Amino acid sequence: MAEAAAGGEPIHRELGLTDEEHDRIVAALGREPNRAELAMYAAMWSEHCSYKSSRVHLRELPTEGPHVLVGPGEDSGVVDLGEGLACAFKMESHSHPSAIEPYQGAATGVGGIVRDVLSMGARPVALLDPLRFGPLEDPRNRWLFEGVVAGIGGYGNCIGVPTVAGEVRFDPAHGPNPTVNAMCIGLLPADRVLRSGGGRLGDLLVLIGARTGRDGIGGVSVLASRTLGRAGRDDRPSVQIADPFAEKLLIEACLELADRGLLAGLQDLGGAGLTCAVSETAAAAGAGAELDLEAVPLREDGMEPFEILTSESQERMLAVVRPEDLAATREVCERWGLISAVVGRLTDDGALRARDAGRVVAEVAARSLTDDAPLYRRAMAVPAGLVEVQADDPTFLSPTVAPGDALLRLLAAPNVASKRWVWERYDSIVQGNTAAGPGGDAAVIRLEGSLRAIALTTDGNGRYGRLDPYLGGAHSVAEAARNVACVGARPLAVTNCLNFGSPERPEVMWAFRETIRGMGDACRALGTPVTGGNVSFYNEAEGSSIPPTPIVGMLGLLVDHRLRLGSALRPGMAVYLLGETFAELGGSEYAETILGAVSGRPPGLDLEREAGLVALVVEAADRDLLAGAHDCSDGGLAVALAEAAIAGDCGFAVSLPGDLPSHVALFSESASRAVVWLDPSAVPALEDLARRQGVPIERIGESGGPRMVFGEEIDAAVVEAAAVYEDAIPGLLGRSAGEPMVRSTG
Amino acid sequence: MSGPRVAVITFPGSLDDRDALRAVRLMGGTPVLVWHRDRDLGGADAVILPGGFSYGDHLRAGAIARFAPVMAAVAEHAERGGPVLGICNGFQILCEAGLLPGALTRNVGLAFVCRRIHVRCETSATVFTSTIAAGEVLPVPVKHGEGRFVADPETLARIEGEGRVVFRYCSPAGHLGGEWNPNGSTNHIAGIANDRGNVVGMMPHPEHAVDPDVGPTGGQPMFESLLQAVPAGV
């Protein structure tokens, strides 16, 4: 029988393992595991590390493409950008720690994703942060929101990586379960990608960076792979503490090691700490590993072997180094003021063996930790009541609010309103390559020494996911592609973070499968493979689960950054609507904010049309036909044009397209649409291009003047719209200049 | 490259050091990398202390960097009348090192702020503003959490009286007012000089304002002033 803890509960259950999983470990070892081995399995077989509930579905995503150098399975995906340059990028969740300690949870989330990119040998060049909270009227939600934003800024600003984009949305279901995702993008020479399988027999395992402490023990198995208890205060010791200064030194030291060719491999220490880094290094190299726990620099005395093996102390990296390169490696670390220690070596017997004071304290097959993890095909069921909610279409409710008032209310709605309060707290310009920072459709980062640039965005709409998870998944990809196209970039590849409730509930698992199906279809249609990502389950607390919240991070490529498009309207332009508007208010911002209805179906999505729109905008940008573009999403055509007007401090006069009721034409969120504006001289070329691409195109009006005029329906001053748009979030926080509850950085 | 040699010092935690080196190169100077443990400035004609969080802002922003071995060389260089520019964290270090008076404290609002702002040049009598007319408005970005300049009343009166305020935060048209001041700085001060005008500290980032592809261009005239002044043997 399994060993019991003092409370009577078997230890494996306290560590988050089921009885069946315990039996599986006994079968793999041929004996009972000891305390340290059990902790290693518990961490590695956690949902967070093993993807045991999601793997069977994730296989459905397209992962291959001509530019993909490294697909899922490594720390980050890597895409070839041409001209000898590659891009590593990945997104990950840190929602559970952030719900308990928002500043440290968010800060360590940034640190972790940066190390994922660093471990490929890439210099981190940009961060993006998609966030979801409950309504800001609630003081606890404000505390979480301000803490998370302060944590992201406190970390990103100190390591010199610009935070260039992200999104913030609000939904009551995210109150007890905020969603905090972080995406990092790095650049590296295409021929110098570090892979985890680069080690060979006799190579040394060198631990670089911070000392190992007791912080974060059980982070992945207890915190990230279970439903949080009330308020989660007891879990606070499982949240790690961030030290961005150490991370900055780690970045510079690791990149110098990579540049000098001193590394056979590099792994970050994140979830499951040393156990995960060493077992993955050994398994990928087809080797075993010997670890000497006495050699691990510790922050405190008396740490147990299981604590050293699974600690999630931050700002540590594991380098795989040939013995002849050790002296040079340690010299680089010393120069950057970092501790380095040889903690083990690769062996040929396939075992991961840890010694403490010469005594073997754990011995398991390295592959067993990664490859023998259970794989679950969990039950799936359509949520009760979903069909009825879908049938309740708000499109045909009579509008009770005049269109002009509705537009101003939408511009002040937290999902739509300006997020300047957030992004002015982030350094978005350090490194000097931010051609377009936060506030537009996508950020644009110039590639140094080249005319080319990358475009970056994150997207996800929880309302769509709740009403139809297939469409929620597909729309997240389509909107991301549209955003990237609207700065003039061709969509290249995708990372994702799939945020869901408990996989043990069949309706969650059904929604997860549907989301993957939608995302996969959209990625195939748009030619953007998924190069990696993260699944975050168990986002449930206090009896409430988040809606299906798939978030897509998309990478695009611009051939010439001078041809990038902005979303600030300019006077004297012809204004066009590309795409077609249908009577689709289901799941829209208008339906929620004005009609009080989160019901119906999300807008339909014809992926061929979407691909056509993306191709049209990218080609028109390449041929320098457009002066600017903005995608139509939340709040439809009216909000898209108003945002462009506010950004450019320039009005417009347009007529409403089609013969739809005016509020539908204004606020429908039909997909595959964008507004573009151009010099009248370029009109024939654009119309000709649209006709050849088969994209519906309609000249709806002209830009200029101080007012926004939509036919007979709306006539509002741009300055008035700008005021409600900019003041909404600071107003909800009860301050205008901003006085955040900044917590100690520790 | 044959332009004047401008050293940029990298401390542990410096973040805008590469950006400063790039700006020097773009503006026609010869960038020289100097490491915080170095004891000389590599024969540089001028030196920039870049932005960032040297030593993680531990203790106090700039408080540890002032003890770095290279700082003795910086002090000597300043003493000889050589140009020294401290940007953001570099300004904080110059104040901590006693090369400039006053101190930089937490922003009013207690939050980090990254924003494109405007500054008004107040004097042409520094090596970094010799080609800029007093009253000229320059668009530049700020990004800091501790940029509110403070000084005791005597010191402040002296700085103001001697015309050593180099830049003030202002509106795009050059007007002063609280809404244009991003951190609550005393007298809207964004940058100051020593009494000889060869040492300047400023919170805004001129090195992020030289390339129109990625930002405003208000930093260009500062680098032009410096590069013109140096061969003249300042």
CSV table of N, CA, C and O in Angstrom, one decimal, chain A residues 633-698:
chain,number,residue,atom,x,y,z
A,633,SER,N,-14.4,44.0,-35.5
A,633,SER,CA,-14.6,42.9,-34.6
A,633,SER,C,-15.6,43.4,-33.5
A,633,SER,O,-16.8,43.7,-33.9
A,634,ASP,N,-15.2,43.6,-32.3
A,634,ASP,CA,-16.1,44.0,-31.2
A,634,ASP,C,-16.8,45.3,-31.5
A,634,ASP,O,-16.2,46.3,-31.8
A,635,GLY,N,-18.1,45.3,-31.6
A,635,GLY,CA,-18.9,46.5,-31.8
A,635,GLY,C,-19.0,46.8,-33.3
A,635,GLY,O,-19.6,47.8,-33.7
A,636,GLY,N,-18.5,45.9,-34.2
A,636,GLY,CA,-18.8,46.0,-35.6
A,636,GLY,C,-18.2,47.2,-36.3
A,636,GLY,O,-17.2,47.8,-35.8
A,637,LEU,N,-18.8,47.5,-37.4
A,637,LEU,CA,-18.4,48.6,-38.3
A,637,LEU,C,-18.3,49.9,-37.5
A,637,LEU,O,-17.3,50.7,-37.7
A,638,ALA,N,-19.3,50.2,-36.7
A,638,ALA,CA,-19.4,51.5,-36.0
A,638,ALA,C,-18.2,51.7,-35.1
A,638,ALA,O,-17.6,52.8,-35.1
A,639,VAL,N,-17.9,50.7,-34.3
A,639,VAL,CA,-16.8,50.8,-33.4
A,639,VAL,C,-15.5,50.9,-34.1
A,639,VAL,O,-14.5,51.6,-33.8
A,640,ALA,N,-15.3,50.1,-35.2
A,640,ALA,CA,-14.1,50.0,-36.0
A,640,ALA,C,-13.8,51.4,-36.5
A,640,ALA,O,-12.7,51.9,-36.4
A,641,LEU,N,-14.8,52.1,-37.1
A,641,LEU,CA,-14.5,53.4,-37.7
A,641,LEU,C,-14.3,54.5,-36.6
A,641,LEU,O,-13.5,55.3,-36.7
A,642,ALA,N,-15.1,54.3,-35.5
A,642,ALA,CA,-14.9,55.3,-34.4
A,642,ALA,C,-13.5,55.2,-33.8
A,642,ALA,O,-12.8,56.2,-33.5
A,643,GLU,N,-13.0,53.9,-33.6
A,643,GLU,CA,-11.6,53.7,-33.1
A,643,GLU,C,-10.6,54.4,-34.0
A,643,GLU,O,-9.6,55.0,-33.6
A,644,ALA,N,-10.8,54.2,-35.4
A,644,ALA,CA,-9.9,54.8,-36.3
A,644,ALA,C,-9.9,56.3,-36.2
A,644,ALA,O,-8.9,57.0,-36.3
A,645,ALA,N,-11.1,56.8,-36.1
A,645,ALA,CA,-11.3,58.3,-36.0
A,645,ALA,C,-10.6,58.8,-34.7
A,645,ALA,O,-9.9,59.9,-34.8
A,646,ILE,N,-10.8,58.1,-33.6
A,646,ILE,CA,-10.2,58.6,-32.3
A,646,ILE,C,-8.6,58.5,-32.5
A,646,ILE,O,-7.9,59.5,-32.1
A,647,ALA,N,-8.1,57.4,-33.1
A,647,ALA,CA,-6.7,57.3,-33.2
A,647,ALA,C,-6.1,58.4,-34.0
A,647,ALA,O,-5.0,58.8,-33.8
A,648,GLY,N,-6.8,58.8,-35.1
A,648,GLY,CA,-6.3,59.8,-36.0
A,648,GLY,C,-6.8,61.2,-35.7
A,648,GLY,O,-6.4,62.1,-36.4
A,649,ASP,N,-7.6,61.4,-34.7
A,649,ASP,CA,-8.3,62.6,-34.5
A,649,ASP,C,-8.8,63.2,-35.8
A,649,ASP,O,-8.6,64.4,-36.1
A,650,CYS,N,-9.6,62.4,-36.4
A,650,CYS,CA,-10.1,62.8,-37.8
A,650,CYS,C,-11.5,62.2,-38.0
A,650,CYS,O,-11.7,61.0,-37.7
A,651,GLY,N,-12.5,63.0,-38.4
A,651,GLY,CA,-13.8,62.4,-38.5
A,651,GLY,C,-14.1,61.8,-39.9
A,651,GLY,O,-13.1,61.6,-40.7
A,652,PHE,N,-15.3,61.5,-40.2
A,652,PHE,CA,-15.7,60.9,-41.4
A,652,PHE,C,-17.2,61.0,-41.7
A,652,PHE,O,-17.9,61.3,-40.7
A,653,ALA,N,-17.6,60.8,-42.9
A,653,ALA,CA,-19.0,60.7,-43.2
A,653,ALA,C,-19.2,59.5,-44.1
A,653,ALA,O,-18.6,59.4,-45.1
A,654,VAL,N,-20.0,58.5,-43.6
A,654,VAL,CA,-20.2,57.3,-44.4
A,654,VAL,C,-21.7,57.0,-44.4
A,654,VAL,O,-22.5,57.4,-43.6
A,655,SER,N,-22.1,56.2,-45.4
A,655,SER,CA,-23.5,55.7,-45.4
A,655,SER,C,-23.4,54.2,-45.0
A,655,SER,O,-22.4,53.6,-45.0
A,656,LEU,N,-24.6,53.7,-44.5
A,656,LEU,CA,-24.6,52.4,-44.0
A,656,LEU,C,-24.7,51.4,-45.1
A,656,LEU,O,-25.5,51.6,-46.1
A,657,PRO,N,-24.0,50.3,-45.1
A,657,PRO,CA,-24.0,49.3,-46.1
A,657,PRO,C,-25.3,48.5,-46.1
A,657,PRO,O,-25.9,48.3,-45.0
A,658,GLY,N,-25.8,48.0,-47.2
A,658,GLY,CA,-26.8,47.0,-47.3
A,658,GLY,C,-28.2,47.5,-46.9
A,658,GLY,O,-28.4,48.7,-46.7
A,659,ASP,N,-29.2,46.7,-46.8
A,659,ASP,CA,-30.5,47.1,-46.4
A,659,ASP,C,-30.9,46.5,-45.1
A,659,ASP,O,-32.1,46.1,-44.9
A,660,LEU,N,-29.9,46.4,-44.2
A,660,LEU,CA,-30.2,45.8,-42.9
A,660,LEU,C,-30.8,46.9,-42.0
A,660,LEU,O,-30.5,48.1,-42.3
A,661,PRO,N,-31.5,46.6,-40.9
A,661,PRO,CA,-31.9,47.6,-39.9
A,661,PRO,C,-30.6,48.3,-39.5
A,661,PRO,O,-29.5,47.7,-39.4
A,662,SER,N,-30.7,49.6,-39.2
A,662,SER,CA,-29.5,50.4,-39.0
A,662,SER,C,-28.6,49.9,-37.9
A,662,SER,O,-27.4,49.8,-38.0
A,663,HIS,N,-29.3,49.5,-36.7
A,663,HIS,CA,-28.4,49.1,-35.6
A,663,HIS,C,-27.7,47.8,-35.9
A,663,HIS,O,-26.6,47.5,-35.4
A,664,VAL,N,-28.3,47.0,-36.8
A,664,VAL,CA,-27.6,45.7,-37.2
A,664,VAL,C,-26.4,46.1,-38.1
A,664,VAL,O,-25.3,45.6,-38.0
A,665,ALA,N,-26.7,47.0,-39.1
A,665,ALA,CA,-25.6,47.4,-40.0
A,665,ALA,C,-24.4,48.0,-39.2
A,665,ALA,O,-23.3,47.8,-39.6
A,666,LEU,N,-24.8,48.7,-38.2
A,666,LEU,CA,-23.7,49.4,-37.4
A,666,LEU,C,-22.9,48.5,-36.5
A,666,LEU,O,-21.7,48.6,-36.4
A,667,PHE,N,-23.7,47.6,-35.9
A,667,PHE,CA,-23.0,46.8,-34.8
A,667,PHE,C,-22.9,45.3,-35.0
A,667,PHE,O,-22.4,44.7,-34.1
A,668,SER,N,-23.4,44.8,-36.1
A,668,SER,CA,-23.2,43.4,-36.3
A,668,SER,C,-21.7,43.1,-36.4
A,668,SER,O,-20.9,43.9,-36.9
A,669,GLU,N,-21.4,41.9,-35.8
A,669,GLU,CA,-19.9,41.5,-35.8
A,669,GLU,C,-19.6,40.5,-36.9
A,669,GLU,O,-18.7,39.6,-36.6
A,670,SER,N,-20.3,40.6,-38.0
A,670,SER,CA,-19.9,39.7,-39.1
A,670,SER,C,-18.4,39.6,-39.3
A,670,SER,O,-17.8,40.6,-39.3
A,671,ALA,N,-17.9,38.4,-39.6
A,671,ALA,CA,-16.5,38.2,-39.7
A,671,ALA,C,-16.0,38.6,-41.1
A,671,ALA,O,-16.8,39.0,-41.9
A,672,SER,N,-14.7,38.4,-41.3
A,672,SER,CA,-14.1,38.6,-42.6
A,672,SER,C,-14.4,40.0,-43.2
A,672,SER,O,-14.6,40.2,-44.4
A,673,ARG,N,-14.3,41.0,-42.3
A,673,ARG,CA,-14.5,42.4,-42.8
A,673,ARG,C,-13.4,43.3,-42.2
A,673,ARG,O,-12.8,43.0,-41.1
A,674,ALA,N,-13.1,44.3,-43.0
A,674,ALA,CA,-12.2,45.4,-42.5
A,674,ALA,C,-12.6,46.7,-43.1
A,674,ALA,O,-13.1,46.7,-44.2
A,675,VAL,N,-12.3,47.8,-42.4
A,675,VAL,CA,-12.4,49.1,-43.1
A,675,VAL,C,-11.0,49.5,-43.5
A,675,VAL,O,-10.1,49.3,-42.8
A,676,VAL,N,-11.0,50.1,-44.7
A,676,VAL,CA,-9.7,50.6,-45.2
A,676,VAL,C,-9.9,52.0,-45.7
A,676,VAL,O,-11.0,52.3,-46.1
A,677,TRP,N,-8.9,52.8,-45.7
A,677,TRP,CA,-9.0,54.1,-46.3
A,677,TRP,C,-7.8,54.4,-47.2
A,677,TRP,O,-6.7,53.8,-47.0
A,678,LEU,N,-8.0,55.1,-48.3
A,678,LEU,CA,-6.9,55.3,-49.3
A,678,LEU,C,-7.1,56.6,-50.0
A,678,LEU,O,-8.2,57.2,-50.1
A,679,ASP,N,-6.0,57.0,-50.6
A,679,ASP,CA,-6.0,58.2,-51.4
A,679,ASP,C,-7.0,57.9,-52.6
A,679,ASP,O,-6.9,56.8,-53.2
A,680,PRO,N,-7.8,58.8,-53.0
A,680,PRO,CA,-8.8,58.5,-54.1
A,680,PRO,C,-8.1,58.0,-55.4
A,680,PRO,O,-8.7,57.3,-56.1
A,681,SER,N,-6.8,58.4,-55.6
A,681,SER,CA,-6.1,58.0,-56.8
A,681,SER,C,-5.9,56.5,-56.8
A,681,SER,O,-5.7,55.9,-57.9
A,682,ALA,N,-5.9,55.9,-55.7
A,682,ALA,CA,-5.6,54.4,-55.6
A,682,ALA,C,-6.9,53.6,-55.7
A,682,ALA,O,-6.8,52.4,-55.7
A,683,VAL,N,-8.1,54.3,-55.8
A,683,VAL,CA,-9.3,53.6,-55.8
A,683,VAL,C,-9.5,52.5,-56.9
A,683,VAL,O,-9.9,51.4,-56.6
A,684,PRO,N,-9.2,52.9,-58.2
A,684,PRO,CA,-9.4,51.9,-59.2
A,684,PRO,C,-8.6,50.6,-59.0
A,684,PRO,O,-9.1,49.5,-59.2
A,685,ALA,N,-7.3,50.8,-58.6
A,685,ALA,CA,-6.5,49.6,-58.4
A,685,ALA,C,-7.0,48.7,-57.3
A,685,ALA,O,-7.0,47.5,-57.4
A,686,LEU,N,-7.5,49.3,-56.2
A,686,LEU,CA,-8.1,48.5,-55.1
A,686,LEU,C,-9.3,47.8,-55.5
A,686,LEU,O,-9.5,46.6,-55.2
A,687,GLU,N,-10.2,48.5,-56.2
A,687,GLU,CA,-11.5,47.9,-56.6
A,687,GLU,C,-11.2,46.7,-57.6
A,687,GLU,O,-11.8,45.7,-57.5
A,688,ASP,N,-10.2,46.9,-58.5
A,688,ASP,CA,-9.8,45.9,-59.4
A,688,ASP,C,-9.3,44.7,-58.6
A,688,ASP,O,-9.6,43.5,-58.9
A,689,LEU,N,-8.4,44.9,-57.7
A,689,LEU,CA,-7.8,43.8,-56.9
A,689,LEU,C,-8.9,43.1,-56.1
A,689,LEU,O,-8.9,41.8,-56.1
A,690,ALA,N,-9.8,43.8,-55.5
A,690,ALA,CA,-10.9,43.1,-54.7
A,690,ALA,C,-11.7,42.3,-55.7
A,690,ALA,O,-12.1,41.2,-55.3
A,691,ARG,N,-12.0,42.8,-56.8
A,691,ARG,CA,-12.8,42.0,-57.8
A,691,ARG,C,-12.1,40.7,-58.1
A,691,ARG,O,-12.7,39.6,-58.1
A,692,ARG,N,-10.8,40.8,-58.4
A,692,ARG,CA,-10.1,39.6,-58.8
A,692,ARG,C,-10.0,38.6,-57.6
A,692,ARG,O,-10.0,37.4,-57.8
A,693,GLN,N,-9.9,39.1,-56.4
A,693,GLN,CA,-9.8,38.2,-55.2
A,693,GLN,C,-11.2,37.7,-54.8
A,693,GLN,O,-11.3,36.9,-53.9
A,694,GLY,N,-12.3,38.3,-55.4
A,694,GLY,CA,-13.6,37.9,-55.0
A,694,GLY,C,-14.1,38.4,-53.7
A,694,GLY,O,-14.9,37.7,-53.0
A,695,VAL,N,-13.5,39.5,-53.2
A,695,VAL,CA,-13.9,40.1,-51.9
A,695,VAL,C,-14.9,41.2,-52.1
A,695,VAL,O,-14.6,42.1,-52.9
A,696,PRO,N,-16.1,41.1,-51.5
A,696,PRO,CA,-17.0,42.2,-51.6
A,696,PRO,C,-16.4,43.5,-51.2
A,696,PRO,O,-15.7,43.6,-50.1
A,697,ILE,N,-16.6,44.6,-51.9
A,697,ILE,CA,-16.0,45.9,-51.6
A,697,ILE,C,-17.1,47.0,-51.8
A,697,ILE,O,-17.8,46.9,-52.8
A,698,GLU,N,-17.1,47.9,-50.9
A,698,GLU,CA,-18.1,49.0,-51.0
A,698,GLU,C,-17.5,50.3,-50.5
A,698,GLU,O,-17.0,50.4,-49.4
